[in-house]
Every structure is written in C-alpha cells, then in structure tokens.
C-alpha cells in the first residue's frame, strides 16, 4: 500500500495526473507498488516479459543493451523523478529492441503495472500522450548513446563521461572502476585503462584505487567540445 509520501511523489512526477478523474487516480494508486532493489540487482532483461514502469524515488538505474558477445552499451541512466518506459515495451508497440535495466545504486522506486497502464492510456488521451512523450525522450537518450559510440573518438567519449559524472555529483572524484567505465561507454576495460593513462600523462586526471580524480577540469572540458 502506498504511503502519503508515495502519493505526493506520484502526483508530482506523473504529469498526466492533473488530467485524470478520481476513479483513474484511485486505480493508478492501486496498481503502483513501492519496491526496493539493492545495488547490482537486475530489474529487467531483454528476454523478460513486459515488467512495467519504473518511477525512481531514490538511487539510480542503468538501461543498456547486451550484444551476443556479452558487450554492454549503456543507453541512459535514471535518477530520482525519472521514469523508465522501455521496461514496459508492451505499452509502446513500436519498441522493437531488447533493453536490460540494473540498479547502479541501492534504489527505491514505484512499479506501475504495465497491463493497467496500457488500458489506462487507451481510455485517457493525456496518459497516452505522456507515454509517447516519455518514449520520445528515452529514444533521444538512446540516439545520443549511439552517436557517441559510432562517431566520437575514444578520448572524447571518455571525457564526456567523466565531465557528466563530476557535473552531476559536484565532486572532483569519480568513484568508479575501469570496468564500470567501459560498460557505460561501450568499450573494453583495456582500452579505457590505456586512455586514462594518457589522461594522466596530460595532467588531466589522477588514478587511485578509490576512483578517478579530475585535476584539470579546463583540459577535460576542452576534450568534450
């Protein structure tokens, strides 16, 4: 059962809420379940059935594609207030590729039933528009990931990733392993390690067991342009 704080969060971030009648709101609340996932948990894999919508309250999720060789390509990450619609592919029939979703941090979210949402969107045009708008935003994220993978040099992809990380956290240290960086930018760990050593030689970063420390933000920013 949803608590008052869940209801407030749902009404604030489910933007079609103001265009739903009392009966629809009650039904939505009854089909939304609070869930908690520990860091590293797989919430949805490409072979899974239509799981539902993930509305993140705290923590972080990572959506990615997995190749036959086991290589991962990160499509986007979701933080508090973000919603994952690609885990509910049965709602948007135009989604034709498999996506996996993992918890990057300990994550609390609201899970909204996909069959219910599909039925609600058929009855309420505002909910349907909300779903397609969200789908468009996520597709834009996917296209950005593909653009980086296909058209950006390795040093620029790594610089963009590191710059995004310190911009989000406000910290000069990115606490992450080389293996995790490789997963996020769709590369091999050996390639990431080699490029980070180059960044070290250029005085851009320092490496430690605790992560990657940015020591020259101006140089790093220059590589992202």
Tab-separated table of C-alpha atoms in Angstrom:
chain	number	residue	atom	x	y	z
A	1	UNK	CA	0.000	0.000	0.000
A	2	UNK	CA	1.280	3.460	-0.886
A	3	UNK	CA	2.153	5.872	1.914
A	4	UNK	CA	1.308	9.613	1.779
A	5	UNK	CA	4.857	10.435	0.618
A	6	UNK	CA	4.436	7.953	-2.251
A	7	UNK	CA	1.193	9.616	-3.295
A	8	UNK	CA	2.793	13.054	-3.302
A	9	UNK	CA	5.718	11.783	-5.348
A	10	UNK	CA	3.424	10.064	-7.839
A	11	UNK	CA	1.224	13.135	-8.307
A	12	UNK	CA	4.295	15.386	-8.775
A	13	UNK	CA	6.125	13.265	-11.354
A	14	UNK	CA	3.306	11.506	-13.205
A	15	UNK	CA	2.472	14.616	-15.226
A	16	UNK	CA	-0.833	13.301	-16.581
A	17	UNK	CA	-2.161	13.177	-13.007
A	18	UNK	CA	-3.959	16.514	-13.341
A	19	UNK	CA	-5.895	15.214	-16.375
A	20	UNK	CA	-7.194	12.081	-14.649
A	21	UNK	CA	-10.521	11.746	-12.865
A	22	UNK	CA	-10.842	10.453	-9.299
A	23	UNK	CA	-11.567	6.896	-10.417
A	24	UNK	CA	-8.485	6.786	-12.664
A	25	UNK	CA	-6.275	8.200	-9.924
A	26	UNK	CA	-7.505	5.615	-7.438
A	27	UNK	CA	-6.869	2.837	-9.940
A	28	UNK	CA	-3.349	4.134	-10.638
A	29	UNK	CA	-2.550	4.207	-6.928
A	30	UNK	CA	-3.853	0.646	-6.554
A	31	UNK	CA	-1.584	-0.548	-9.383
A	32	UNK	CA	1.582	1.206	-8.138
A	33	UNK	CA	3.787	-0.778	-5.767
A	34	UNK	CA	6.808	0.547	-3.815
A	35	UNK	CA	9.878	-1.621	-4.361
A	36	UNK	CA	13.480	-1.582	-3.171
A	37	UNK	CA	16.419	-3.044	-5.102
A	38	UNK	CA	19.975	-3.408	-3.882
A	39	UNK	CA	22.891	-2.154	-5.946
A	40	UNK	CA	23.735	-4.600	-8.734
A	41	UNK	CA	20.239	-6.110	-8.992
A	42	UNK	CA	18.875	-6.764	-12.476
A	43	UNK	CA	15.323	-5.388	-12.653
A	44	UNK	CA	14.591	-6.187	-16.270
A	45	UNK	CA	16.349	-8.117	-19.007
A	46	UNK	CA	15.760	-8.232	-22.744
A	47	UNK	CA	14.141	-11.645	-22.561
A	48	UNK	CA	11.745	-10.697	-19.782
A	49	UNK	CA	8.034	-10.156	-20.152
A	50	UNK	CA	6.689	-6.612	-20.011
A	51	UNK	CA	7.586	-5.670	-16.433
A	52	UNK	CA	6.056	-2.237	-16.022
A	53	UNK	CA	7.059	1.375	-15.459
A	54	UNK	CA	9.819	2.233	-13.007
A	55	UNK	CA	9.397	5.637	-11.337
A	56	UNK	CA	12.619	6.232	-9.389
A	57	UNK	CA	12.331	7.797	-5.929
A	58	UNK	CA	15.970	7.424	-4.878
A	59	UNK	CA	19.104	5.763	-6.185
A	60	UNK	CA	19.923	5.185	-9.852
A	61	UNK	CA	19.065	2.762	-12.662
A	62	UNK	CA	21.071	1.986	-15.800
A	63	UNK	CA	19.426	0.881	-19.046
A	64	UNK	CA	21.672	-0.918	-21.505
A	65	UNK	CA	21.797	-3.293	-24.443
A	66	UNK	CA	23.758	-6.542	-24.397
A	67	UNK	CA	25.402	-7.979	-27.514
A	68	UNK	CA	25.692	-11.688	-28.292
A	69	UNK	CA	29.359	-11.470	-27.267
A	70	UNK	CA	28.387	-10.068	-23.875
A	71	UNK	CA	29.411	-6.479	-24.558
A	72	UNK	CA	27.273	-3.863	-22.831
A	73	UNK	CA	26.267	-0.496	-24.260
A	74	UNK	CA	24.759	1.948	-21.773
A	75	UNK	CA	21.752	3.766	-23.225
A	76	UNK	CA	20.917	6.074	-20.330
A	77	UNK	CA	20.754	6.335	-16.559
A	78	UNK	CA	17.769	7.350	-14.454
A	79	UNK	CA	17.793	9.201	-11.135
A	80	UNK	CA	15.102	10.433	-8.710
A	81	UNK	CA	11.985	11.609	-10.532
A	82	UNK	CA	12.862	9.787	-13.759
A	83	UNK	CA	10.724	7.051	-15.278
A	84	UNK	CA	11.798	4.071	-17.371
A	85	UNK	CA	9.302	3.258	-20.105
A	86	UNK	CA	11.408	0.800	-22.129
A	87	UNK	CA	10.851	-1.787	-19.391
A	88	UNK	CA	7.150	-1.651	-20.372
A	89	UNK	CA	7.573	-2.295	-24.078
A	90	UNK	CA	4.101	-3.827	-24.390
A	91	UNK	CA	2.658	-0.339	-23.928
A	92	UNK	CA	4.568	1.143	-26.874
A	93	UNK	CA	4.261	-1.365	-29.702
A	94	UNK	CA	6.905	0.490	-31.734
A	95	UNK	CA	9.674	-0.566	-29.327
A	96	UNK	CA	11.413	-3.438	-31.104
A	97	UNK	CA	14.748	-3.790	-29.292
A	98	UNK	CA	15.614	-5.508	-26.017
A	99	UNK	CA	16.760	-3.423	-23.070
A	100	UNK	CA	18.136	-4.508	-19.705
A	101	UNK	CA	17.891	-2.437	-16.533
A	102	UNK	CA	20.152	-2.704	-13.466
A	103	UNK	CA	20.280	-0.835	-10.166
A	104	UNK	CA	23.537	1.160	-10.130
A	105	UNK	CA	22.908	2.187	-6.511
A	106	UNK	CA	20.500	0.978	-3.848
A	107	UNK	CA	17.248	2.132	-5.424
A	108	UNK	CA	13.713	2.777	-4.238
A	109	UNK	CA	11.023	3.107	-6.877
A	110	UNK	CA	7.338	2.818	-7.657
A	111	UNK	CA	6.491	-0.011	-10.035
A	112	UNK	CA	3.382	0.665	-12.108
A	113	UNK	CA	1.668	-2.336	-13.701
A	114	UNK	CA	2.184	-2.336	-17.473
A	115	UNK	CA	-1.148	-4.023	-18.401
A	116	UNK	CA	-3.021	-1.497	-16.276
A	117	UNK	CA	-1.114	1.415	-17.792
A	118	UNK	CA	-1.803	0.129	-21.297
A	119	UNK	CA	-5.533	0.018	-20.511
A	120	UNK	CA	-5.453	3.465	-18.897
A	121	UNK	CA	-3.654	5.022	-21.875
A	122	UNK	CA	-6.336	3.670	-24.210
A	123	UNK	CA	-9.022	5.446	-22.194
A	124	UNK	CA	-7.204	8.695	-21.378
A	125	UNK	CA	-5.564	10.607	-24.227
A	126	UNK	CA	-3.435	12.630	-21.793
A	127	UNK	CA	-1.927	9.455	-20.340
A	128	UNK	CA	-1.262	8.166	-23.853
A	129	UNK	CA	0.481	11.428	-24.790
A	130	UNK	CA	2.509	11.241	-21.581
A	131	UNK	CA	3.670	7.727	-22.515
A	132	UNK	CA	4.693	8.693	-26.039
A	133	UNK	CA	6.421	11.874	-24.865
A	134	UNK	CA	8.398	9.821	-22.359
A	135	UNK	CA	9.197	7.263	-25.037
A	136	UNK	CA	10.470	10.037	-27.314
A	137	UNK	CA	12.724	11.390	-24.569
A	138	UNK	CA	14.218	7.957	-23.913
A	139	UNK	CA	14.702	7.355	-27.624
A	140	UNK	CA	16.595	10.636	-27.768
A	141	UNK	CA	18.854	9.318	-24.995
A	142	UNK	CA	19.402	6.127	-26.996
A	143	UNK	CA	20.315	8.097	-30.117
A	144	UNK	CA	22.823	10.176	-28.135
A	145	UNK	CA	24.430	6.967	-26.867
A	146	UNK	CA	24.616	5.596	-30.421
A	147	UNK	CA	26.066	8.883	-31.702
A	148	UNK	CA	28.856	8.711	-29.143
A	149	UNK	CA	29.575	5.077	-29.927
A	150	UNK	CA	29.628	5.489	-33.704
A	151	UNK	CA	31.003	8.956	-34.316
A	152	UNK	CA	33.009	10.111	-31.295
A	153	UNK	CA	36.676	9.340	-30.761
A	154	UNK	CA	37.510	7.314	-27.669
A	155	UNK	CA	39.167	10.205	-25.838
A	156	UNK	CA	36.108	12.409	-26.373
A	157	UNK	CA	33.672	9.683	-25.238
A	158	UNK	CA	35.684	9.182	-22.064
A	159	UNK	CA	35.979	12.926	-21.455
A	160	UNK	CA	32.226	13.426	-21.948
A	161	UNK	CA	31.500	10.620	-19.487
A	162	UNK	CA	33.864	11.981	-16.810
A	163	UNK	CA	32.579	15.536	-17.269
A	164	UNK	CA	28.970	14.383	-16.915
A	165	UNK	CA	29.860	12.483	-13.745
A	166	UNK	CA	31.530	15.392	-11.958
A	167	UNK	CA	28.785	17.747	-13.134
A	168	UNK	CA	26.126	15.524	-11.566
A	169	UNK	CA	27.940	14.868	-8.293
A	170	UNK	CA	29.718	18.195	-7.796
A	171	UNK	CA	32.757	16.161	-6.739
A	172	UNK	CA	36.142	16.126	-8.468
A	173	UNK	CA	36.488	12.382	-7.869
A	174	UNK	CA	34.571	9.845	-9.965
A	175	UNK	CA	34.315	6.794	-7.731
A	176	UNK	CA	34.147	4.053	-10.328
A	177	UNK	CA	36.219	1.162	-11.672
A	178	UNK	CA	37.715	0.972	-15.147
A	179	UNK	CA	35.421	-1.978	-15.862
A	180	UNK	CA	32.350	0.087	-14.997
A	181	UNK	CA	33.521	2.981	-17.162
A	182	UNK	CA	33.955	0.550	-20.059
A	183	UNK	CA	30.389	-0.684	-19.628
A	184	UNK	CA	28.992	2.829	-19.560
A	185	UNK	CA	30.737	3.996	-22.729
A	186	UNK	CA	30.573	0.709	-24.655
A	187	UNK	CA	34.263	-0.111	-24.776
A	188	UNK	CA	36.768	-2.626	-23.401
A	189	UNK	CA	38.388	-2.239	-19.984
A	190	UNK	CA	41.878	-2.391	-21.522
A	191	UNK	CA	41.038	0.484	-23.866
A	192	UNK	CA	39.660	2.590	-21.004
A	193	UNK	CA	42.737	1.919	-18.876
A	194	UNK	CA	45.041	2.889	-21.727
A	195	UNK	CA	43.125	6.119	-22.383
A	196	UNK	CA	43.079	7.009	-18.670
A	197	UNK	CA	46.846	6.568	-18.554
A	198	UNK	CA	47.049	9.021	-21.439
A	199	UNK	CA	44.861	11.459	-19.470
A	200	UNK	CA	47.283	11.042	-16.552
A	201	UNK	CA	50.244	11.871	-18.785
A	202	UNK	CA	48.427	15.019	-19.919
A	203	UNK	CA	47.834	16.110	-16.327
A	204	UNK	CA	44.058	15.790	-16.607
A	205	UNK	CA	43.386	13.067	-14.020
A	206	UNK	CA	44.978	11.108	-11.212
A	207	UNK	CA	44.195	7.419	-10.697
A	208	UNK	CA	43.753	5.607	-7.415
A	209	UNK	CA	42.011	2.507	-6.110
A	210	UNK	CA	39.186	4.762	-4.987
A	211	UNK	CA	38.414	6.168	-8.412
A	212	UNK	CA	39.447	8.836	-10.908
A	213	UNK	CA	40.307	12.322	-9.657
A	214	UNK	CA	39.926	15.213	-12.098
A	215	UNK	CA	42.832	17.624	-11.532
A	216	UNK	CA	42.442	19.852	-14.611
A	217	UNK	CA	38.778	20.487	-15.377
A	218	UNK	CA	39.594	23.008	-18.102
A	219	UNK	CA	41.589	20.457	-20.106
A	220	UNK	CA	38.885	17.838	-19.577
A	221	UNK	CA	36.160	20.230	-20.728
A	222	UNK	CA	38.240	21.050	-23.803
A	223	UNK	CA	38.225	17.397	-24.863
A	224	UNK	CA	34.405	17.294	-24.782
A	225	UNK	CA	33.984	20.032	-27.390
